[in-house]
Amino acid sequence: MKYATDKVLFVADLAGTFVFAVGGATAAIRADLDLLGLTVLAFSTALAGGIFRDLLIGAVPPQALRDWRYPAIAFTGGAAAFLLYREMQVIPGMLLTTLDAAGLSLFAVAGTKKALNYNMHEFIAVLLGAVTGVGGGTVRDIFLAQVPSVLHADVYATAALAGSAAMILGRKAGLRPEWAAVLGGVLCFTLRMVSVWRHWSLPHVMNP
Amino acid sequence: MKYATDKVLFVADLAGTFVFAVGGATAAIRADLDLLGLTVLAFSTALAGGIFRDLLIGAVPPQALRDWRYPAIAFTGGAAAFLLYREMQVIPGMLLTTLDAAGLSLFAVAGTKKALNYNMHEFIAVLLGAVTGVGGGTVRDIFLAQVPSVLHADVYATAALAGSAAMILGRKAGLRPEWAAVLGGVLCFTLRMVSVWRHWSLPHVMNP
Amino acid sequence: MKYATDKVLFVADLAGTFVFAVGGATAAIRADLDLLGLTVLAFSTALAGGIFRDLLIGAVPPQALRDWRYPAIAFTGGAAAFLLYREMQVIPGMLLTTLDAAGLSLFAVAGTKKALNYNMHEFIAVLLGAVTGVGGGTVRDIFLAQVPSVLHADVYATAALAGSAAMILGRKAGLRPEWAAVLGGVLCFTLRMVSVWRHWSLPHVMNP
């Protein structure tokens, strides 16, 4: 049973890596980077959040460098975007948003779980779950010399924080870890999708 | 006695963290980031220098993630700036500069001490003291897609380097470690304040 | 014999560090940074690639902080550029390009070798060789708030990847490690120089 759960999680993790890699490569194409830049953005969008989390918790070398399947999947996502960019334009934007929200939820939950495994404080584990989810997109935007979109637009990192927090609270309330993870993932995904649908955004302080 | 010194240092460290967090949050408000961006800039301005130092010396997980009081204080600083931004406009700029200079001095001295504790070469310990002091502001500026101000304006990192170097030299000259730290901190603080007052800046190479 | 090879490698590594430091300092001067910014760019261009590789493979503290000669050489390169910037304008651009290509080749080969020493998968070792070669220039460009040139111009990281891959393939084909390293370095250097000479660049995806 445990084995089956882990296998599902692993496949889902690779799927999230693929989706994020395609997103990074697409951003590279829009910024007119070359093939190398496209590959770097595919890798970093897909893997940087987890790498940064692993460096912080002392899980070195990071999982993304210990298991060659992660960079291989990121590479595949970049190659797919390179070869099929024109064809991909017909994919509805809402499908991309949905896949991205699924990747975010999975990364947040997986990041929180790994931080707990490494005995981080629960408050820190929530932060590290969000770092896992949004770190890749942040690095992507820094490479593009832009203010990371997560800092000023949308409800994105907030959804990851809420999902991670719900997962922790669920565990404290006595939920089995698997169900707490499902609760956190579903909350993150739902909050992200509703916020896109309703055009929610976080408050800004008026700068007088 | 040792206990009292450590307690003073710890309280001062948290105070520096709070001041830097308020500074980061203020920069986020000026750049029109949202509440999440404000929080991220509060955290990173306050904690990134120490986190980077700890990653480099192998003190993993970094202190800022091992002791939840650091992120909690950074969060409090961000929240204070969010709630009281308008009220804070009446605080004289010179008070903010003074508090910031105090935080810089403390971080530089604490960073140098920690690097020495981890057996880094003295030359490296000076660099790591400066990294601790200016790393947070550097990350803040990178998030804002700006050239870090420490690289082109003011006498800021230089004050941290001078303070760290004075602390090392004081120890080599036979000062007790506490007094060497005081010497370094006072030099950093004084150099920073005088340079603001006298509008000192470092030489630029003329680009013909 | 082994000792002699290692000594040659070490001297070459320091030479590459010096060349990269001069390049970073020159970029700082062009961007009108001050003396501190010049020093930071000299350090980070020369050392950041190796530091990042060492953090990722768990070689902590990084070599650049364990052996004070690396930062000392980087500092010397920065000081040379500061003092002799005007005089350096007479150096032919092609000589600078050649020295830089030599530094890139050496860093890529040394980075690949170190990653293999730390038991990284061969595919990962190729990536880490390239990270060692181009990481410094990437950090330099991020400090200058620019899209890293390696992501959109020239054949640069690609040369490092090709050299690293050739080195790995050479080892698998039974070459002695020294000769595999020479093969990789020569391929990287040649590919870089020919691409400058022939104005090669990587394909971009047309953004319709």
XYZ file of C-alpha atoms in Angstrom:
624
model
C 0.000 0.000 0.000
C 2.763 2.358 1.019
C 4.626 1.331 -2.113
C 1.632 2.170 -4.310
C 1.236 5.606 -2.687
C 4.902 6.386 -3.160
C 4.724 5.304 -6.783
C 1.726 7.550 -7.419
C 3.540 10.441 -5.776
C 6.672 9.842 -7.818
C 4.767 9.730 -11.107
C 2.847 12.861 -10.122
C 6.113 14.571 -9.221
C 7.583 13.808 -12.623
C 4.385 15.036 -14.258
C 4.640 18.318 -12.341
C 8.275 18.613 -13.392
C 7.282 18.178 -17.028
C 4.529 20.813 -16.839
C 6.804 23.347 -15.160
C 9.564 22.668 -17.703
C 7.180 23.352 -20.589
C 6.132 26.583 -18.860
C 9.739 27.709 -18.432
C 10.612 26.895 -22.028
C 7.559 28.799 -23.253
C 8.632 31.865 -21.263
C 12.088 31.554 -22.842
C 10.624 31.483 -26.340
C 8.515 34.576 -25.608
C 11.664 36.366 -24.412
C 13.513 35.333 -27.588
C 16.168 33.294 -25.796
C 18.101 30.756 -27.827
C 17.935 26.978 -27.524
C 20.376 26.947 -24.637
C 18.404 29.603 -22.790
C 15.230 27.645 -23.415
C 16.815 24.550 -21.908
C 18.144 26.441 -18.903
C 14.729 27.979 -18.221
C 13.056 24.599 -18.589
C 15.464 23.111 -16.062
C 15.377 25.947 -13.606
C 11.602 26.465 -13.653
C 11.076 22.762 -13.097
C 13.858 22.023 -10.640
C 15.080 25.167 -8.855
C 12.392 25.174 -6.162
C 13.209 21.646 -5.074
C 16.952 22.229 -5.350
C 16.746 25.324 -3.169
C 14.608 23.462 -0.606
C 17.096 20.596 -0.535
C 20.069 22.932 -0.070
C 18.262 24.617 2.829
C 17.333 21.428 4.646
C 20.700 19.801 4.015
C 19.502 17.128 1.579
C 22.652 17.317 -0.522
C 23.129 16.548 -3.358
C 19.581 17.658 -4.149
C 17.128 15.033 -5.347
C 17.091 16.651 -8.813
C 20.795 15.849 -9.168
C 20.702 12.477 -7.447
C 18.005 11.023 -9.658
C 18.790 11.625 -13.326
C 15.120 11.166 -14.234
C 14.282 14.652 -12.950
C 16.668 16.520 -15.263
C 15.792 14.084 -18.061
C 12.082 14.913 -17.696
C 12.874 18.645 -17.521
C 14.950 18.276 -20.674
C 12.085 16.445 -22.373
C 9.673 19.219 -21.434
C 12.038 21.799 -22.904
C 12.490 19.758 -26.080
C 8.726 19.352 -26.439
C 8.229 23.110 -26.210
C 11.047 23.701 -28.710
C 9.674 21.287 -31.285
C 5.970 21.859 -30.784
C 5.716 25.504 -29.774
C 3.497 26.444 -32.704
C 1.236 23.431 -32.231
C 0.972 24.168 -28.516
C -0.629 27.530 -29.217
C -3.946 25.764 -29.746
C -3.927 24.379 -26.192
C -6.514 26.392 -24.273
C -4.983 28.748 -21.738
C -7.261 27.383 -19.040
C -5.817 23.899 -19.519
C -2.308 25.268 -19.046
C -3.432 27.155 -15.950
C -5.038 23.999 -14.588
C -1.939 21.887 -15.187
C 0.244 24.560 -13.629
C -2.027 24.738 -10.569
C -1.799 20.966 -10.252
C 2.005 21.158 -10.426
C 2.055 23.919 -7.824
C -0.140 21.914 -5.446
C 1.939 18.815 -5.807
C 5.240 20.624 -5.321
C 3.926 22.457 -2.249
C 2.700 19.263 -0.634
C 5.810 17.277 -1.536
C 8.061 20.092 -0.307
C 6.245 20.338 3.018
C 6.441 16.573 3.488
C 10.162 16.478 2.765
C 10.852 19.375 5.147
C 8.971 17.525 7.903
C 10.977 14.381 7.125
C 14.105 16.439 7.749
C 12.766 17.545 11.117
C 12.112 21.157 10.251
C 9.750 23.134 12.499
C 6.185 23.083 11.193
C 6.159 26.825 10.532
C 9.353 26.442 8.488
C 7.930 23.413 6.671
C 5.027 25.550 5.441
C 7.479 28.133 4.092
C 9.587 25.429 2.437
C 6.518 23.924 0.806
C 5.809 27.283 -0.791
C 9.477 27.701 -1.756
C 9.324 24.342 -3.518
C 6.236 25.442 -5.417
C 7.243 28.942 -6.446
C 11.065 28.833 -6.404
C 11.346 27.685 -10.011
C 9.146 30.447 -11.379
C 11.041 32.980 -9.294
C 14.380 31.920 -10.759
C 12.821 31.955 -14.249
C 11.754 35.588 -13.791
C 15.133 36.609 -12.351
C 16.817 35.086 -15.410
C 14.465 37.198 -17.531
C 15.503 40.315 -15.544
C 11.939 40.820 -14.345
C 10.411 41.293 -10.920
C 9.170 37.762 -10.106
C 5.468 37.682 -10.915
C 4.800 35.806 -7.699
C 5.705 38.981 -5.799
C 3.137 41.298 -7.291
C 0.419 39.467 -9.214
C -2.223 36.883 -8.603
C -2.834 34.483 -5.752
C -0.130 31.927 -6.352
C 2.390 31.565 -3.529
C -0.472 32.276 -1.154
C -2.308 29.210 -2.430
C 0.834 27.152 -1.840
C 1.198 28.539 1.686
C -2.468 27.825 2.457
C -2.197 24.271 1.132
C 0.983 23.584 3.093
C -0.526 25.047 6.263
C -3.710 22.999 5.838
C -1.618 19.861 5.443
C 0.237 20.584 8.689
C -2.976 21.438 10.543
C -4.603 18.287 9.224
C -1.756 16.192 10.619
C -2.009 17.935 13.969
C -5.749 17.317 13.977
C -5.064 13.609 13.674
C -5.537 13.017 9.950
C -3.392 10.279 8.467
C -0.454 11.841 6.597
C -1.771 10.784 3.172
C -5.111 12.431 3.790
C -3.532 15.561 5.212
C -1.479 15.782 2.013
C -4.589 15.346 -0.117
C -6.361 18.037 1.905
C -3.438 20.454 1.427
C -3.124 19.721 -2.275
C -6.828 20.105 -2.948
C -6.972 23.370 -1.007
C -3.963 24.805 -2.888
C -5.379 23.748 -6.242
C -8.880 25.047 -5.495
C -7.665 28.360 -4.109
C -5.437 28.868 -7.144
C -8.168 28.040 -9.656
C -10.863 30.096 -7.931
C -8.504 33.045 -7.684
C -7.803 32.880 -11.424
C -11.520 32.561 -12.174
C -12.532 35.417 -9.861
C -9.499 37.586 -10.646
C -8.543 37.684 -6.992
C -5.404 39.442 -5.972
C -3.729 40.290 -2.714
C -3.912 43.754 -1.168
C -1.269 46.337 -2.037
C -0.320 49.098 0.353
C -1.096 52.486 -1.130
C 2.115 54.420 -1.525
C 1.089 57.972 -0.765
C 28.800 36.415 32.245
C 29.097 34.445 29.031
C 25.399 33.705 29.249
C 24.594 37.400 29.620
C 26.761 38.318 26.620
C 25.120 35.674 24.479
C 21.685 36.866 25.547
C 22.526 40.457 24.651
C 23.842 39.294 21.274
C 20.740 37.224 20.615
C 18.371 40.080 21.438
C 20.460 42.447 19.309
C 20.378 39.930 16.461
C 16.595 39.740 16.585
C 16.422 43.532 16.707
C 18.596 43.735 13.586
C 16.378 41.174 11.895
C 13.313 43.272 12.681
C 14.880 46.485 11.333
C 15.999 44.806 8.103
C 12.559 43.226 7.658
C 10.869 46.618 7.958
C 13.323 47.987 5.390
C 12.604 45.169 2.949
C 8.859 45.546 3.353
C 9.119 49.291 2.797
C 11.015 48.716 -0.445
C 8.275 46.286 -1.511
C 5.570 48.867 -0.879
C 7.476 51.488 -2.895
C 7.723 48.999 -5.776
C 3.975 48.286 -5.548
C 4.357 44.617 -4.709
C 1.410 42.857 -3.109
C 1.168 41.518 0.440
C 2.952 38.309 -0.509
C 5.772 40.219 -2.177
C 6.036 42.444 0.876
C 6.377 39.400 3.094
C 8.956 37.785 0.837
C 11.030 40.964 0.748
C 10.790 41.303 4.526
C 12.033 37.742 4.947
C 14.751 37.889 2.379
C 16.142 41.283 3.355
C 16.270 40.179 6.974
C 17.440 36.601 6.572
C 19.110 35.999 3.200
C 22.557 37.226 4.236
C 22.716 34.842 7.172
C 21.220 31.991 5.171
C 23.782 32.424 2.405
C 26.610 32.561 4.953
C 25.357 29.397 6.618
C 25.076 27.539 3.309
C 28.652 28.536 2.458
C 30.179 27.472 5.773
C 28.131 24.286 5.935
C 25.911 25.285 8.880
C 22.869 23.506 7.469
C 19.986 23.929 8.014
C 20.706 27.649 8.362
C 20.075 29.260 11.735
C 17.146 31.221 10.266
C 15.368 27.928 9.558
C 16.458 26.121 12.695
C 15.175 28.745 15.109
C 11.608 29.732 14.235
C 12.014 33.032 16.089
C 14.026 34.476 13.206
C 11.332 34.035 10.549
C 8.701 34.994 13.131
C 10.476 38.292 13.809
C 10.924 38.902 10.074
C 7.232 38.234 9.601
C 6.406 40.659 12.406
C 8.559 43.346 10.795
C 6.762 42.839 7.492
C 3.360 42.964 9.191
C 4.311 46.143 11.045
C 5.273 47.832 7.779
C 2.070 46.635 6.125
C -0.187 47.928 8.900
C 1.684 51.077 9.816
C 3.244 52.216 6.550
C 1.494 55.582 6.546
C 2.284 56.220 10.205
C 5.904 55.257 9.638
C 6.338 58.104 7.164
C 6.774 60.491 10.086
C 9.818 58.583 11.351
C 12.818 60.766 10.530
C 14.974 59.327 7.761
C 18.056 59.716 9.918
C 16.567 57.404 12.557
C 15.968 54.745 9.912
C 19.510 55.165 8.621
C 20.856 54.849 12.153
C 18.862 51.706 12.884
C 19.933 50.210 9.585
C 23.587 51.016 10.295
C 23.222 49.319 13.675
C 21.748 46.250 12.011
C 24.536 46.183 9.446
C 27.201 46.387 12.148
C 25.643 43.649 14.189
C 25.189 41.320 11.241
C 28.774 41.897 10.059
C 30.211 41.147 13.482
C 27.947 38.150 14.093
C 28.725 36.776 10.629
C 32.469 37.106 11.114
C 32.250 35.397 14.498
C 30.244 32.509 13.125
C 32.634 32.036 10.188
C 35.553 31.881 12.631
C 33.638 29.353 14.745
C 33.414 27.195 11.624
C 37.172 27.429 11.121
C 37.143 29.613 8.054
C 40.368 31.440 7.157
C 40.427 34.952 8.607
C 40.421 36.590 5.182
C 37.327 34.535 4.278
C 35.704 35.359 7.614
C 35.939 39.069 6.784
C 34.212 38.461 3.447
C 31.524 36.335 5.099
C 30.881 39.037 7.698
C 30.187 41.468 4.870
C 28.046 38.883 3.050
C 25.953 38.489 6.203
C 25.480 42.248 6.412
C 24.714 43.039 2.786
C 23.372 39.754 1.399
C 19.784 40.509 2.342
C 19.725 43.901 0.661
C 21.347 42.397 -2.412
C 18.637 39.757 -2.741
C 15.990 42.443 -2.167
C 17.350 44.481 -5.096
C 17.615 41.425 -7.360
C 13.956 40.641 -6.608
C 13.189 44.225 -7.628
C 15.120 43.687 -10.897
C 17.568 46.429 -9.979
C 21.344 46.570 -9.809
C 22.006 46.026 -6.076
C 22.564 49.451 -4.561
C 25.484 48.094 -2.571
C 27.399 47.729 -5.847
C 27.310 51.323 -6.965
C 26.225 53.710 -4.221
C 27.334 54.781 -0.806
C 29.816 53.320 1.631
C 27.892 50.347 2.922
C 29.527 46.971 2.279
C 32.864 48.730 2.752
C 31.862 49.666 6.291
C 30.976 46.038 6.951
C 34.307 44.866 5.530
C 36.210 47.405 7.628
C 34.364 46.405 10.783
C 34.922 42.705 10.176
C 38.589 43.275 9.435
C 39.022 45.398 12.569
C 37.444 42.653 14.632
C 39.879 40.075 13.243
C 42.864 42.367 13.722
C 41.741 43.136 17.264
C 41.677 39.432 18.078
C 45.118 38.959 16.573
C 46.384 41.913 18.629
C 45.277 40.112 21.778
C 41.923 41.745 22.487
C 39.367 39.525 24.172
C 36.844 38.329 21.572
C 33.984 40.405 23.046
C 36.014 43.580 22.841
C 37.235 42.801 19.351
C 33.592 42.391 18.328
C 32.686 45.714 19.949
C 35.606 47.371 18.159
C 34.482 45.963 14.789
C 30.848 46.872 15.333
C 31.618 50.423 16.432
C 33.966 50.965 13.489
C 31.373 49.667 10.995
C 28.623 51.796 12.522
C 30.769 54.941 12.695
C 32.098 54.554 9.177
C 28.597 54.041 7.823
C 27.140 57.027 9.671
C 29.996 59.386 8.827
C 29.844 58.369 5.180
C 26.115 59.181 5.059
C 26.705 62.479 6.805
C 29.640 63.470 4.589
C 28.159 61.976 1.404
C 31.191 59.775 0.928
C 31.267 57.364 -1.912
C 33.811 54.983 -3.352
C 35.818 55.782 -6.457
C 34.479 54.809 -9.868
C 36.747 54.062 -12.778
C 36.175 56.510 -15.599
C 34.970 54.647 -18.616
C 36.586 56.510 -21.504
C 53.685 12.316 -12.600
C 50.305 12.623 -10.929
C 51.718 15.391 -8.769
C 52.947 17.284 -11.823
C 49.545 16.968 -13.526
C 47.758 18.242 -10.449
C 50.140 21.156 -10.179
C 49.591 22.104 -13.805
C 45.834 21.901 -13.263
C 46.023 24.044 -10.135
C 48.073 26.757 -11.840
C 45.735 26.673 -14.824
C 42.743 26.942 -12.481
C 44.202 30.026 -10.822
C 44.954 31.498 -14.257
C 41.336 30.952 -15.291
C 40.180 32.563 -12.059
C 42.325 35.609 -12.799
C 41.019 35.964 -16.356
C 37.385 35.668 -15.257
C 37.964 38.186 -12.446
C 39.365 40.716 -14.902
C 36.336 40.141 -17.128
C 33.919 40.685 -14.255
C 35.688 43.840 -13.125
C 35.647 45.180 -16.673
C 31.894 44.636 -16.878
C 31.522 46.487 -13.576
C 33.474 49.453 -14.898
C 31.335 49.571 -18.043
C 28.199 49.597 -15.842
C 29.660 52.434 -13.740
C 29.737 50.439 -10.496
C 31.995 51.684 -7.728
C 35.148 50.036 -6.397
C 33.151 47.730 -4.144
C 30.888 46.690 -6.995
C 33.939 46.084 -9.161
C 35.405 43.821 -6.490
C 32.132 41.937 -6.014
C 31.801 41.357 -9.752
C 35.422 40.233 -9.980
C 34.835 37.715 -7.185
C 31.495 36.465 -8.372
C 32.426 36.131 -12.049
C 35.543 34.218 -11.086
C 34.218 32.090 -8.246
C 30.416 31.775 -8.348
C 30.318 28.892 -10.830
C 32.601 26.746 -8.701
C 30.860 27.775 -5.481
C 27.467 26.833 -6.884
C 28.810 23.480 -8.118
C 30.322 22.771 -4.706
C 27.084 23.631 -2.889
C 25.180 21.282 -5.205
C 27.513 18.328 -4.825
C 27.931 18.842 -1.086
C 31.575 19.943 -1.152
C 31.102 22.434 1.682
C 32.695 24.821 2.419
C 33.338 25.414 -1.290
C 36.906 25.214 -2.537
C 36.902 28.968 -3.181
C 36.383 29.571 0.541
C 38.610 26.768 1.774
C 41.679 27.854 -0.143
C 42.311 31.575 0.344
C 44.386 31.697 -2.843
C 41.214 31.640 -4.971
C 39.678 34.799 -3.515
C 43.136 36.366 -3.366
C 43.621 35.780 -7.092
C 40.128 37.080 -7.838
C 40.899 40.158 -5.763
C 44.156 40.639 -7.682
C 42.308 40.407 -10.990
C 39.839 43.037 -9.821
C 42.641 45.302 -8.603
C 44.496 44.914 -11.908
C 41.405 45.979 -13.835
C 40.839 48.903 -11.470
C 44.391 50.198 -11.789
C 45.044 49.376 -15.421
C 41.646 49.732 -17.074
C 42.775 52.429 -19.489
C 45.955 50.574 -20.387
C 43.991 47.379 -20.928
C 41.990 48.994 -23.726
C 44.882 48.341 -26.089
C 44.673 44.585 -25.538
C 43.155 43.138 -28.710
C 39.620 41.867 -28.234
C 40.564 38.557 -29.789
C 43.177 37.962 -27.092
C 40.546 38.543 -24.395
C 38.163 36.194 -26.159
C 40.883 33.575 -26.404
C 41.795 33.832 -22.741
C 38.128 33.690 -21.773
C 37.605 30.593 -23.931
C 40.594 28.993 -22.244
C 39.120 29.786 -18.825
C 35.746 28.397 -19.857
C 37.323 25.156 -21.092
C 39.352 24.687 -17.963
C 36.424 25.388 -15.635
C 34.146 23.025 -17.556
C 36.673 20.197 -17.437
C 37.589 20.789 -13.799
C 33.917 21.007 -12.825
C 33.075 17.759 -14.595
C 36.003 16.006 -12.956
C 35.025 17.209 -9.484
C 31.399 16.158 -9.982
C 32.570 12.672 -10.987
C 34.822 12.559 -7.920
C 31.703 13.196 -5.842
C 29.931 10.270 -7.529
C 27.446 12.293 -9.518
C 25.740 10.560 -12.457
C 27.589 11.202 -15.717
C 24.689 13.158 -17.215
C 24.636 15.379 -14.113
C 28.424 15.752 -14.249
C 28.143 17.212 -17.756
C 25.606 19.749 -16.518
C 27.763 20.625 -13.520
C 30.782 21.130 -15.760
C 28.810 23.694 -17.711
C 27.507 25.291 -14.500
C 31.102 25.684 -13.330
C 32.037 27.365 -16.596
C 29.094 29.717 -17.028
C 27.784 30.216 -13.470
C 30.071 33.162 -12.776
C 29.054 35.077 -15.872
C 25.412 34.362 -15.114
C 25.683 35.841 -11.620
C 27.572 38.816 -13.061
C 24.701 39.537 -15.461
C 22.049 39.090 -12.748
C 23.938 41.626 -10.610
C 23.822 43.972 -13.592
C 20.031 43.410 -13.844
C 20.423 41.961 -17.336
C 19.231 38.745 -18.933
C 22.345 36.536 -18.699
C 24.068 36.709 -22.081
C 24.634 32.960 -21.976
C 20.875 32.480 -22.383
C 20.424 34.303 -25.643
C 23.692 34.999 -27.426
C 26.607 33.116 -28.849
C 27.755 29.536 -28.483
C 29.184 29.573 -24.989
C 27.480 27.229 -22.541
C 26.979 24.859 -25.442
C 30.735 24.667 -25.922
C 31.129 23.850 -22.240
C 28.444 21.157 -22.449
C 30.071 19.642 -25.533
C 33.487 19.614 -23.908
C 32.171 18.055 -20.717
C 30.249 15.430 -22.663
C 33.298 14.611 -24.796
C 35.353 14.153 -21.659
C 32.808 11.713 -20.235
C 32.526 9.831 -23.516
C 36.306 9.666 -23.791
C 36.513 8.067 -20.360
C 33.829 5.567 -21.270
C 35.691 4.750 -24.473
C 38.720 3.805 -22.417
C 40.820 6.956 -22.600
C 42.963 7.664 -19.553
C 41.295 10.395 -17.458
C 44.010 12.980 -18.262
C 43.561 12.489 -21.970
C 39.796 12.537 -21.724
C 40.114 15.864 -19.926
C 42.423 17.210 -22.634
C 39.985 16.030 -25.299
C 37.075 17.788 -23.567
C 39.016 20.984 -22.969
C 40.286 21.174 -26.550
C 36.814 20.533 -27.945
C 35.246 23.237 -25.748
C 37.967 25.734 -26.634
C 37.831 24.978 -30.356
C 34.051 25.078 -30.527
C 33.979 28.398 -28.686
C 36.675 29.993 -30.876
C 35.220 28.728 -34.162
C 31.766 29.940 -33.150
C 33.119 33.427 -32.460
C 35.025 33.418 -35.731
C 32.071 32.152 -37.787
C 29.425 34.120 -35.822
C 27.592 30.943 -34.982
C 24.565 31.124 -32.791
C 21.959 28.679 -31.576
C 18.484 28.474 -33.094
C 15.702 30.607 -31.659
C 12.088 29.539 -31.851
C 10.064 31.984 -33.905
C 7.430 33.547 -31.705
C 4.494 33.978 -34.052
